[in-house]
Amino acid sequence: MSSSEKITTAEAWIPSLSRRMEALLDEAAQQTGRSREEILHFCLKHGIERMLEEWGESDSP
């Protein structure tokens, strides 16, 4: 990847969201005072942690 192809803004990595998800994200931003990026980062981090916990529990004898 050349330097001109590097992502330079926080919003560049945000995927396209459904209208429902956009509305939920906007509501969360308004209620918490956090940025959309902060909220998405939080959801991703905690969602992955929860998935790993659940998968670990289901793998237990």
PDB file of C-alpha atoms in Angstrom:
ATOM      1  CA  MET A   1       0.000   0.000   0.000  1.00  0.00           C
ATOM      2  CA  SER A   2       1.443   3.313  -0.999  1.00  0.00           C
ATOM      3  CA  SER A   3       1.337   6.270   1.353  1.00  0.00           C
ATOM      4  CA  SER A   4      -1.382   7.866  -0.777  1.00  0.00           C
ATOM      5  CA  GLU A   5      -3.588   4.783  -0.255  1.00  0.00           C
ATOM      6  CA  LYS A   6      -3.353   4.800   3.535  1.00  0.00           C
ATOM      7  CA  ILE A   7      -6.463   5.565   5.520  1.00  0.00           C
ATOM      8  CA  THR A   8      -6.068   8.992   7.028  1.00  0.00           C
ATOM      9  CA  THR A   9      -9.395   9.645   8.730  1.00  0.00           C
ATOM     10  CA  ALA A  10     -11.223   7.900  11.533  1.00  0.00           C
ATOM     11  CA  GLU A  11     -14.401   7.636   9.463  1.00  0.00           C
ATOM     12  CA  ALA A  12     -12.713   5.967   6.495  1.00  0.00           C
ATOM     13  CA  TRP A  13     -12.939   2.525   8.112  1.00  0.00           C
ATOM     14  CA  ILE A  14     -16.610   2.731   9.109  1.00  0.00           C
ATOM     15  CA  PRO A  15     -18.631   0.279   7.020  1.00  0.00           C
ATOM     16  CA  SER A  16     -21.960   1.090   5.410  1.00  0.00           C
ATOM     17  CA  LEU A  17     -24.719   0.619   7.940  1.00  0.00           C
ATOM     18  CA  SER A  18     -28.422  -0.043   7.522  1.00  0.00           C
ATOM     19  CA  ARG A  19     -30.798   2.818   8.225  1.00  0.00           C
ATOM     20  CA  ARG A  20     -31.780   1.129  11.496  1.00  0.00           C
ATOM     21  CA  MET A  21     -28.155   0.838  12.606  1.00  0.00           C
ATOM     22  CA  GLU A  22     -27.460   4.445  11.576  1.00  0.00           C
ATOM     23  CA  ALA A  23     -30.430   5.573  13.686  1.00  0.00           C
ATOM     24  CA  LEU A  24     -29.254   3.536  16.684  1.00  0.00           C
ATOM     25  CA  LEU A  25     -25.730   4.872  16.321  1.00  0.00           C
ATOM     26  CA  ASP A  26     -26.991   8.464  16.127  1.00  0.00           C
ATOM     27  CA  GLU A  27     -29.198   7.915  19.180  1.00  0.00           C
ATOM     28  CA  ALA A  28     -26.304   6.432  21.148  1.00  0.00           C
ATOM     29  CA  ALA A  29     -24.060   9.347  20.175  1.00  0.00           C
ATOM     30  CA  GLN A  30     -26.679  11.875  21.302  1.00  0.00           C
ATOM     31  CA  GLN A  31     -27.390  10.110  24.584  1.00  0.00           C
ATOM     32  CA  THR A  32     -23.768   9.468  25.533  1.00  0.00           C
ATOM     33  CA  GLY A  33     -22.019  12.476  24.028  1.00  0.00           C
ATOM     34  CA  ARG A  34     -19.509  10.080  22.477  1.00  0.00           C
ATOM     35  CA  SER A  35     -18.448  10.072  18.848  1.00  0.00           C
ATOM     36  CA  ARG A  36     -19.735   7.517  16.382  1.00  0.00           C
ATOM     37  CA  GLU A  37     -16.214   6.106  16.171  1.00  0.00           C
ATOM     38  CA  GLU A  38     -15.987   5.677  19.945  1.00  0.00           C
ATOM     39  CA  ILE A  39     -19.325   3.895  20.045  1.00  0.00           C
ATOM     40  CA  LEU A  40     -18.460   1.558  17.178  1.00  0.00           C
ATOM     41  CA  HIS A  41     -15.071   0.784  18.726  1.00  0.00           C
ATOM     42  CA  PHE A  42     -16.737   0.003  22.075  1.00  0.00           C
ATOM     43  CA  CYS A  43     -19.340  -2.241  20.425  1.00  0.00           C
ATOM     44  CA  LEU A  44     -16.739  -4.080  18.382  1.00  0.00           C
ATOM     45  CA  LYS A  45     -14.439  -4.655  21.353  1.00  0.00           C
ATOM     46  CA  HIS A  46     -17.168  -5.823  23.697  1.00  0.00           C
ATOM     47  CA  GLY A  47     -18.934  -7.834  21.008  1.00  0.00           C
ATOM     48  CA  ILE A  48     -15.751  -9.750  20.214  1.00  0.00           C
ATOM     49  CA  GLU A  49     -15.046 -10.345  23.905  1.00  0.00           C
ATOM     50  CA  ARG A  50     -18.587 -11.653  24.408  1.00  0.00           C
ATOM     51  CA  MET A  51     -18.346 -13.947  21.378  1.00  0.00           C
ATOM     52  CA  LEU A  52     -15.086 -15.407  22.634  1.00  0.00           C
ATOM     53  CA  GLU A  53     -16.595 -16.010  26.081  1.00  0.00           C
ATOM     54  CA  GLU A  54     -19.646 -17.719  24.610  1.00  0.00           C
ATOM     55  CA  TRP A  55     -17.598 -19.844  22.244  1.00  0.00           C
ATOM     56  CA  GLY A  56     -15.283 -20.802  25.097  1.00  0.00           C
ATOM     57  CA  GLU A  57     -18.259 -21.843  27.215  1.00  0.00           C
ATOM     58  CA  SER A  58     -19.750 -23.935  24.426  1.00  0.00           C
ATOM     59  CA  ASP A  59     -16.427 -25.714  23.896  1.00  0.00           C
ATOM     60  CA  SER A  60     -16.247 -26.750  27.566  1.00  0.00           C
ATOM     61  CA  PRO A  61     -17.166 -30.343  28.407  1.00  0.00           C
TER      62      PRO A  61
END
